[in-house]
CSV table of C-alpha atoms in Angstrom, one decimal:
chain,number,residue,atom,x,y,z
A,1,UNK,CA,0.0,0.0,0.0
A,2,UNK,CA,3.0,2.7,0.8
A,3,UNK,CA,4.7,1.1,-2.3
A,4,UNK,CA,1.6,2.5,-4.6
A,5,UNK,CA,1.0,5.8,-2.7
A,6,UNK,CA,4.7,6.2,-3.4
A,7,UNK,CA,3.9,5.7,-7.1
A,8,UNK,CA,1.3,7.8,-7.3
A,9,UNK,CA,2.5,10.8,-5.5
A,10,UNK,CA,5.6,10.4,-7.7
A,11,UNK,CA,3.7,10.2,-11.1
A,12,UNK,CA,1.8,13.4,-9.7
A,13,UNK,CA,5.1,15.0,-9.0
A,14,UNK,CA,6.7,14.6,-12.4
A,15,UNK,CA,3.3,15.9,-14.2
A,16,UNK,CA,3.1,18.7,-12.0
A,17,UNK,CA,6.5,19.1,-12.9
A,18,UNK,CA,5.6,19.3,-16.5
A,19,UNK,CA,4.3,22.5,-17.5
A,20,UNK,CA,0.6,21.8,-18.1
A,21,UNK,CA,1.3,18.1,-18.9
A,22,UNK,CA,4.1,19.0,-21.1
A,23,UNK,CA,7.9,20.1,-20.2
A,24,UNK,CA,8.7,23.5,-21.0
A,25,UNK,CA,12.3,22.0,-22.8
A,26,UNK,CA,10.7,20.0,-25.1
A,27,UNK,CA,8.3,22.3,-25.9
A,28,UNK,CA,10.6,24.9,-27.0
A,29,UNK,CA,12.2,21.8,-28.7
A,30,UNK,CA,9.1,21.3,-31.0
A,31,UNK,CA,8.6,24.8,-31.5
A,32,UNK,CA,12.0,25.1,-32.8
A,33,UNK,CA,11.6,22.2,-35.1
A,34,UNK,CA,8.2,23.0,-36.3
A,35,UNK,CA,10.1,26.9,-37.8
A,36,UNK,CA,12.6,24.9,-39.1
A,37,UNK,CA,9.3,23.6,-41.9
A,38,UNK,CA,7.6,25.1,-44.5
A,39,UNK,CA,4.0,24.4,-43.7
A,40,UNK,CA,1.6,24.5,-46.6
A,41,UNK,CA,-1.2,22.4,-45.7
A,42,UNK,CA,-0.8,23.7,-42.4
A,43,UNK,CA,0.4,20.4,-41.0
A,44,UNK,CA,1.5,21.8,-37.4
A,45,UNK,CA,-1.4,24.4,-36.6
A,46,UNK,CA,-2.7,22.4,-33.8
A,47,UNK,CA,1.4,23.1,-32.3
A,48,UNK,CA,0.3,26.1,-30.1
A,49,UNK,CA,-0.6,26.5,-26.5
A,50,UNK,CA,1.2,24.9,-23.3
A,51,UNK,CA,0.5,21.0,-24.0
A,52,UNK,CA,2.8,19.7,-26.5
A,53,UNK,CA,1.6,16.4,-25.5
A,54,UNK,CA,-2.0,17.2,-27.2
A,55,UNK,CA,-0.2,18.5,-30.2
A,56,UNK,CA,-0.7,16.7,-33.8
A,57,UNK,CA,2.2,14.3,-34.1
A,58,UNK,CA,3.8,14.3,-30.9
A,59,UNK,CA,3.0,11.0,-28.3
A,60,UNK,CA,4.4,11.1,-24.6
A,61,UNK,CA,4.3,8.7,-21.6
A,62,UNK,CA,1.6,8.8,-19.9
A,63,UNK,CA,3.9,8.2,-16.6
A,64,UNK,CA,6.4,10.7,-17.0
A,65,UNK,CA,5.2,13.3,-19.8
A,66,UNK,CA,7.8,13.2,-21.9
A,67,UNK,CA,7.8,12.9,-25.6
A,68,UNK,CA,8.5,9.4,-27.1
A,69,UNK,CA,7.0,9.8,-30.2
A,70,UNK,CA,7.4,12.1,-33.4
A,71,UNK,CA,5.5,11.4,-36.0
A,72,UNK,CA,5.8,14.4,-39.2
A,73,UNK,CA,5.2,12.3,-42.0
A,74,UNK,CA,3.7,13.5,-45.0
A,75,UNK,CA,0.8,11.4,-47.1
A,76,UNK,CA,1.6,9.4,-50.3
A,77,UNK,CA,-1.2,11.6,-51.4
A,78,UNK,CA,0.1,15.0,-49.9
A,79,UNK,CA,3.2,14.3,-51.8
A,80,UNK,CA,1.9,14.3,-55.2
A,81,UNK,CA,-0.5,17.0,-55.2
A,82,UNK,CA,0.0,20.2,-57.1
A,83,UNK,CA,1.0,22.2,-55.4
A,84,UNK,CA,2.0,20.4,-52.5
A,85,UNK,CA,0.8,20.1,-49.4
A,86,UNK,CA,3.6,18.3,-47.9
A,87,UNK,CA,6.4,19.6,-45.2
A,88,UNK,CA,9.3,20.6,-46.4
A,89,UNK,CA,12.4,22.5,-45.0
A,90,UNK,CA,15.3,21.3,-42.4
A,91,UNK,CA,15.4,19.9,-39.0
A,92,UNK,CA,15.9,21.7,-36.2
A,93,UNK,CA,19.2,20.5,-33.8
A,94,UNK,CA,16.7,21.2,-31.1
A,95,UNK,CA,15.5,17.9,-31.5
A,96,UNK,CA,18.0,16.8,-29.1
A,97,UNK,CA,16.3,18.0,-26.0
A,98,UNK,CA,13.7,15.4,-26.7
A,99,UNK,CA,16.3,12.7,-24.9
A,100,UNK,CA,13.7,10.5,-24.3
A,101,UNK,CA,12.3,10.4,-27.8
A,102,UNK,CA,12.0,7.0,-29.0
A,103,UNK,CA,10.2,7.0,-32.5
A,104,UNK,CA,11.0,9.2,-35.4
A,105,UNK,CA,9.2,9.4,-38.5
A,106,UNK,CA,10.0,11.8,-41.4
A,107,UNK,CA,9.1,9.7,-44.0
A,108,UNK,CA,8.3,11.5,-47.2
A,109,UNK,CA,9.3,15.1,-45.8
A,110,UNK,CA,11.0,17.1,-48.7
A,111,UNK,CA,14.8,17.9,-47.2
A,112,UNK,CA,15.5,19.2,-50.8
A,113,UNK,CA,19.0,16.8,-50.7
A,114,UNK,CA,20.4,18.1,-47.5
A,115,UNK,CA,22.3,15.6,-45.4
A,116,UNK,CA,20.7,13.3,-43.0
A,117,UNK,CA,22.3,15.3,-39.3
A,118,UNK,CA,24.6,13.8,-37.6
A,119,UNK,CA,23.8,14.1,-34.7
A,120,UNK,CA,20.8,11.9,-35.1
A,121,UNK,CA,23.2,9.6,-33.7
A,122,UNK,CA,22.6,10.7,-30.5
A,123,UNK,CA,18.7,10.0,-30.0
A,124,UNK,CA,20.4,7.3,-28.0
A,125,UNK,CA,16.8,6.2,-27.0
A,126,UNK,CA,15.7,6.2,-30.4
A,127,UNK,CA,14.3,2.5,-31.5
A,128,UNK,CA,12.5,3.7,-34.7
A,129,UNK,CA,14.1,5.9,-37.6
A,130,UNK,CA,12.2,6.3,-40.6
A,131,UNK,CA,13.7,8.5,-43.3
A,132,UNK,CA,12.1,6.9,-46.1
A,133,UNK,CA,11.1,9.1,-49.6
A,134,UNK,CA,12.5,12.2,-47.2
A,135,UNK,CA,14.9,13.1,-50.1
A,136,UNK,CA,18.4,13.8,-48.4
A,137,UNK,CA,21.2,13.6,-50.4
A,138,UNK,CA,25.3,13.1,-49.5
A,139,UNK,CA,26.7,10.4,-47.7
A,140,UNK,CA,24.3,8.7,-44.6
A,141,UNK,CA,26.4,9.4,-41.7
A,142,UNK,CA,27.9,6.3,-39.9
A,143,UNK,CA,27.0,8.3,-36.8
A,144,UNK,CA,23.8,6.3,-37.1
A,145,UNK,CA,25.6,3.9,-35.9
A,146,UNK,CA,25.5,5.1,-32.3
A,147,UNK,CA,22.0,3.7,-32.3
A,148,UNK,CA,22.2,0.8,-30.5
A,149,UNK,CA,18.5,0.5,-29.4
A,150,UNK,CA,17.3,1.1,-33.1
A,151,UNK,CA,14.7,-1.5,-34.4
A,152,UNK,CA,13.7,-0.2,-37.3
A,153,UNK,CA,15.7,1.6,-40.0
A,154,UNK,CA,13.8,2.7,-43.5
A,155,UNK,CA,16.3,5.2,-45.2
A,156,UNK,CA,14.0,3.9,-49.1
A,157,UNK,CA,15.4,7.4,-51.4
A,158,UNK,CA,12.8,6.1,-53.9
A,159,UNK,CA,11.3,9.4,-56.1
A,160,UNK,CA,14.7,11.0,-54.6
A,161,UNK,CA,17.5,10.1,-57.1
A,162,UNK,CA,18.5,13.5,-58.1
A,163,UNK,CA,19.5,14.2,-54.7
A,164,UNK,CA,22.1,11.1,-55.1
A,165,UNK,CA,22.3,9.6,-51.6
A,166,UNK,CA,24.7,7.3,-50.8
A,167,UNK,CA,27.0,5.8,-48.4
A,168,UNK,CA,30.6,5.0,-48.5
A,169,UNK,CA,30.8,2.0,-46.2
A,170,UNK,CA,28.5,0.0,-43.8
A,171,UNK,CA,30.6,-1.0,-40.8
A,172,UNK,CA,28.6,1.5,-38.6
A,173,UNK,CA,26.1,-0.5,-39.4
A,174,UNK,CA,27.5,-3.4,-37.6
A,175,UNK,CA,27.1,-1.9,-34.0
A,176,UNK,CA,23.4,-1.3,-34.5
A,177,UNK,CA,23.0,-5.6,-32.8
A,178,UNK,CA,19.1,-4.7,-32.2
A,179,UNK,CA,18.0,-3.6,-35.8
A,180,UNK,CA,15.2,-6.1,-37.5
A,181,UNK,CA,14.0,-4.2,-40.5
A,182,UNK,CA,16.9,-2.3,-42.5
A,183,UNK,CA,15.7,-0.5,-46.3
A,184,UNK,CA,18.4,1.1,-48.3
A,185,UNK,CA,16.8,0.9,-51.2
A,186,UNK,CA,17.8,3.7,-53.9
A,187,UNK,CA,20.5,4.5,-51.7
A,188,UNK,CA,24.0,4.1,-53.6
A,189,UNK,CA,26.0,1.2,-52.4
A,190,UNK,CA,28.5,1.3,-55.3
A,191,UNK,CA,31.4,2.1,-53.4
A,192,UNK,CA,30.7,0.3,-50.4
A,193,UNK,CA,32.2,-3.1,-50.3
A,194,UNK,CA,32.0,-3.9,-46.9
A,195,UNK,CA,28.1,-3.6,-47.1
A,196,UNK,CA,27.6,-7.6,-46.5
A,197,UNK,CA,30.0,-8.7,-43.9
A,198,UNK,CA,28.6,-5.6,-41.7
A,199,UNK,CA,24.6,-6.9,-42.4
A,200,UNK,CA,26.0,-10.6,-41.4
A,201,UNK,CA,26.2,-9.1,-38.3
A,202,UNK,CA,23.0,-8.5,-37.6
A,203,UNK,CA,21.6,-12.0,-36.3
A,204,UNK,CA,18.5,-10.7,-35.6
A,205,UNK,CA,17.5,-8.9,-38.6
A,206,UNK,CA,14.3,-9.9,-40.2
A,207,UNK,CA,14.3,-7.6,-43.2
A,208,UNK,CA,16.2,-6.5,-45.9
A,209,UNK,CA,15.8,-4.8,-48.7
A,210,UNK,CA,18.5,-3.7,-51.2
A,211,UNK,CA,16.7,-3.0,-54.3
A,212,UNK,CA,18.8,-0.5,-56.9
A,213,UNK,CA,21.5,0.3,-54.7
A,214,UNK,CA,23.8,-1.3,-57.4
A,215,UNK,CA,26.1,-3.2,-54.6
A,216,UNK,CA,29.9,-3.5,-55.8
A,217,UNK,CA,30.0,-6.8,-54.7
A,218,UNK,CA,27.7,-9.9,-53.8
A,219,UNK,CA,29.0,-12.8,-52.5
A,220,UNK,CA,28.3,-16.1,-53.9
A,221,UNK,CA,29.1,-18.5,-50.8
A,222,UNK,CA,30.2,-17.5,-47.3
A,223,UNK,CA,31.9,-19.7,-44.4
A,224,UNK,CA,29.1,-18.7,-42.1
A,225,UNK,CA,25.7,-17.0,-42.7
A,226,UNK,CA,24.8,-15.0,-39.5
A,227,UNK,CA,21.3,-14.0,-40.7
A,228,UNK,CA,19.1,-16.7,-40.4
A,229,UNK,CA,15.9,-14.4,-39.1
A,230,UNK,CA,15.6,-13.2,-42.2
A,231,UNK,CA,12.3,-13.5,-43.3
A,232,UNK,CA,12.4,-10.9,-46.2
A,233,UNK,CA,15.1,-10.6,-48.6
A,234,UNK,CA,14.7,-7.9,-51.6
A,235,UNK,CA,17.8,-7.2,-53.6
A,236,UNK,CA,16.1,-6.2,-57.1
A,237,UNK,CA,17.5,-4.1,-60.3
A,238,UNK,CA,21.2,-4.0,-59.0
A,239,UNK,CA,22.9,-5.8,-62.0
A,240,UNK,CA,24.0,-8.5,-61.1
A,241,UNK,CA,25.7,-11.1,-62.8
A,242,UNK,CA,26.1,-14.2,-61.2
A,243,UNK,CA,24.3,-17.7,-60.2
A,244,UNK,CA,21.9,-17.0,-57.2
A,245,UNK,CA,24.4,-16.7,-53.8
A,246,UNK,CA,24.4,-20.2,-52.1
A,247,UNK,CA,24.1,-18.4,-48.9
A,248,UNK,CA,20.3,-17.8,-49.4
A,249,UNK,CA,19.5,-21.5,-49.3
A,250,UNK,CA,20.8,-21.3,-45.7
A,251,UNK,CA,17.5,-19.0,-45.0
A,252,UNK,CA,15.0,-21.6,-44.1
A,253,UNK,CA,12.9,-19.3,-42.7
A,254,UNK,CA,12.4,-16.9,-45.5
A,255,UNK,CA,8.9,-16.0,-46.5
A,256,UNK,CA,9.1,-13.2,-49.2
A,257,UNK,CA,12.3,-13.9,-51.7
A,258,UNK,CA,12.6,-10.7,-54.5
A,259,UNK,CA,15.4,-10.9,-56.8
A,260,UNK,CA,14.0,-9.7,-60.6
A,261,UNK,CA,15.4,-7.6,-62.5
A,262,UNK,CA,19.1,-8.6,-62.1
A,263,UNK,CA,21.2,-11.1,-64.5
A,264,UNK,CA,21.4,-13.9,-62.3
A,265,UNK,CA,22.5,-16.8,-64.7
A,266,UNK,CA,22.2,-20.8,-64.8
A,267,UNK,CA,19.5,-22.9,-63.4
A,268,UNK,CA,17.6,-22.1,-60.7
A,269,UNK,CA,18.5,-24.9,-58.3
A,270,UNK,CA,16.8,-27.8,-56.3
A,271,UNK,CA,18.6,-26.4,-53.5
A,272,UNK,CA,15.2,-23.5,-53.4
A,273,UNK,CA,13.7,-26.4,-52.3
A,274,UNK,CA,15.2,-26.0,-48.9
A,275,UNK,CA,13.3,-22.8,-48.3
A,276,UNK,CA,9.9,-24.4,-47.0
A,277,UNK,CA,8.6,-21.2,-45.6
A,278,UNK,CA,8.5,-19.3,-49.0
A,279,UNK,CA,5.2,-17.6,-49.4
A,280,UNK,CA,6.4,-15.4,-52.3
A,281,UNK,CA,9.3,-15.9,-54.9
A,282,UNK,CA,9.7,-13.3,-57.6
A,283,UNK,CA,12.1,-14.2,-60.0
A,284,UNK,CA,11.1,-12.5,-63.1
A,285,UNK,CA,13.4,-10.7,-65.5
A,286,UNK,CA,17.1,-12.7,-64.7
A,287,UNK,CA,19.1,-14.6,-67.6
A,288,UNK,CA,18.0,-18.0,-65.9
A,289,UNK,CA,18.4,-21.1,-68.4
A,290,UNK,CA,15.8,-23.4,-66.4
A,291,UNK,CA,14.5,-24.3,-63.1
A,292,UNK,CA,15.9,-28.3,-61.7
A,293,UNK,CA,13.2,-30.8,-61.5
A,294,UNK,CA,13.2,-30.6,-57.9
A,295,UNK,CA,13.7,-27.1,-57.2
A,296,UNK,CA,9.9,-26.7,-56.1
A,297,UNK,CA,9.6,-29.6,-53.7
A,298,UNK,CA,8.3,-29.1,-50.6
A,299,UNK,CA,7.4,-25.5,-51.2
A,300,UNK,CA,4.3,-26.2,-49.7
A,301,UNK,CA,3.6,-22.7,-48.7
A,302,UNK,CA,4.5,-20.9,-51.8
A,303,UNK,CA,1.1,-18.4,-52.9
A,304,UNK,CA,2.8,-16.1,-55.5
A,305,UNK,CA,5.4,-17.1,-58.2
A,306,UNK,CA,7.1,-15.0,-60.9
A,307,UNK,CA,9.4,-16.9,-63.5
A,308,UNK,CA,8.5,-14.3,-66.3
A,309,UNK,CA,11.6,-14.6,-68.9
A,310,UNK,CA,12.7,-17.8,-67.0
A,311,UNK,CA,13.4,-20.4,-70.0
A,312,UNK,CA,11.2,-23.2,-69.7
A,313,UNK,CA,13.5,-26.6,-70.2
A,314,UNK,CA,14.3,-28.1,-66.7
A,315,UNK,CA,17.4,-29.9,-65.9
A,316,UNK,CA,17.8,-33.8,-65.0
């Protein structure tokens, strides 16, 4: 019973401590990132008055009052309007005072090919990053890597080419030992050939996606594949010429499998057979000579398969 007065009077004391159920610091925080945006829908009119935590976008704990969550994307539809609605602009380095802030979502914001900040890296707290269609430009900053609680990383530059985002080597990516989902897709990987050992680092990652990052290297066979949770593997339009990597047969939990578009070569072997969670195979558009008789056995799950182009003779 003294236990839960204790709690109570504490959680009363923190609120009261907020001003009017939101903290003075991180409301100048928000205030500073909302004039960093151009506003043309009028996005962050509801960011006025002493409750940030009421404000459109902004989540906190209901225990503490402070902000966890930050959520200014824009609409698929906002995007593509004429003329847009959409937030554009930069992002305030005020957003450090929100220490606690845990989720991040800027995902189809127009940053006009400025460089993802640095000092992202040090939302410490941060276990969700999504910078998806946001359209900065330069080299991603292995300062990212400082994120050591992030979950989920989406930095997709699809519709954002001409700002020509890229980055020059993945070991950062190695120290982020939490992350599950990781998109780079239409993110320049050209020059980075340490992208794969750093990703084989990730044991429990459970998506991937690569597509048109045109990767300077793809290994075909590895010692030791450390990234058996992956369920989803997309690594579409990059090029590449080889037979399909012997690693991926060493996925048996794999459930979505996307490699068209490339110039993978040969047969496609029984060893797909292996994969007896595959619920979708896409396959289409490679320089594939046949599929082995076997290759389809005990894909008892498979829903969706593409073999457009595949020649159709099979091998004995």
């Amino acid at each position: 019973m003294v236990l839960q007065i204790f709690f109570v009077l504490l959680v009363i004391g923190i609120r009261a401590f907020a001003a009017s159920g939101c903290f003075q610091t991180e409301r100048n925080a928000l205030l500073a990132v909302k004039a960093g945006f151009t506003d043309p829908g009028n996005r962050l009119s509801s960011w006025e008055g002493q409750d940030c935590c009421e404000w459109r976008g902004v989540v906190c704990s209901n225990t503490t009052g402070h902000v966890l969550k930050l959520n200014l994307r824009n609409s698929y539809n906002d995007v593509n309007k004429r003329p847009s609605p959409a937030l554009s602009g930069k992002i305030s380095p005020s957003l450090l005072l929100l220490n606690h802030l845990k989720h991040l979502d800027l995902s189809s914001t127009n940053f006009n090919g400025i460089r993802i900040p640095k000092y992202f890296g040090s939302l410490k707290n941060l276990r969700y990053l999504n910078l998806s269609r946001a359209c900065f430009g330069g080299t991603v900053p292995p300062q990212l890597g400082n994120l050591s609680n992030l979950h989920y990383l989406d930095i997709n530059s699809i519709g954002c080419e001409a700002y020509n985002i890229a980055v020059d080597n993945f070991a950062w990516v190695a120290h982020l030992s939490s992350l599950r989902y990781l998109d780079m897709s239409f993110v320049n990987m050209s020059i980075a050939t340490d992208w794969f050992q750093a990703i084989n680092k990730l044991p429990s990652l459970t998506y991937l996606d690569i597509t048109y990052t045109n990767p300077s290297v793809i290994p075909i066979s590895l010692p030791h594949i450390n990234i058996t949770s992956l369920r989803v593997l997309k690594i579409a339009s990059n090029n590449i010429n080889s037979a399909i990597p012997r690693w991926i047969w060493n996925l048996t939990g794999i459930t979505y499998l996307d490699l068209p578009f490339n110039q993978f070569h040969g047969f496609i072997p029984s060893e797909l057979s292996f994969l007896k969670s595959l619920k979708v195979l896409i396959l289409r558009y490679n320089n594939f000579k046949g599929v082995s008789p076997k290759a389809f056995n005990n894909l008892c799950n498979l829903s969706t398969l593409d073999l457009n182009s595949v020649v159709s003779p099979t091998r004995n």
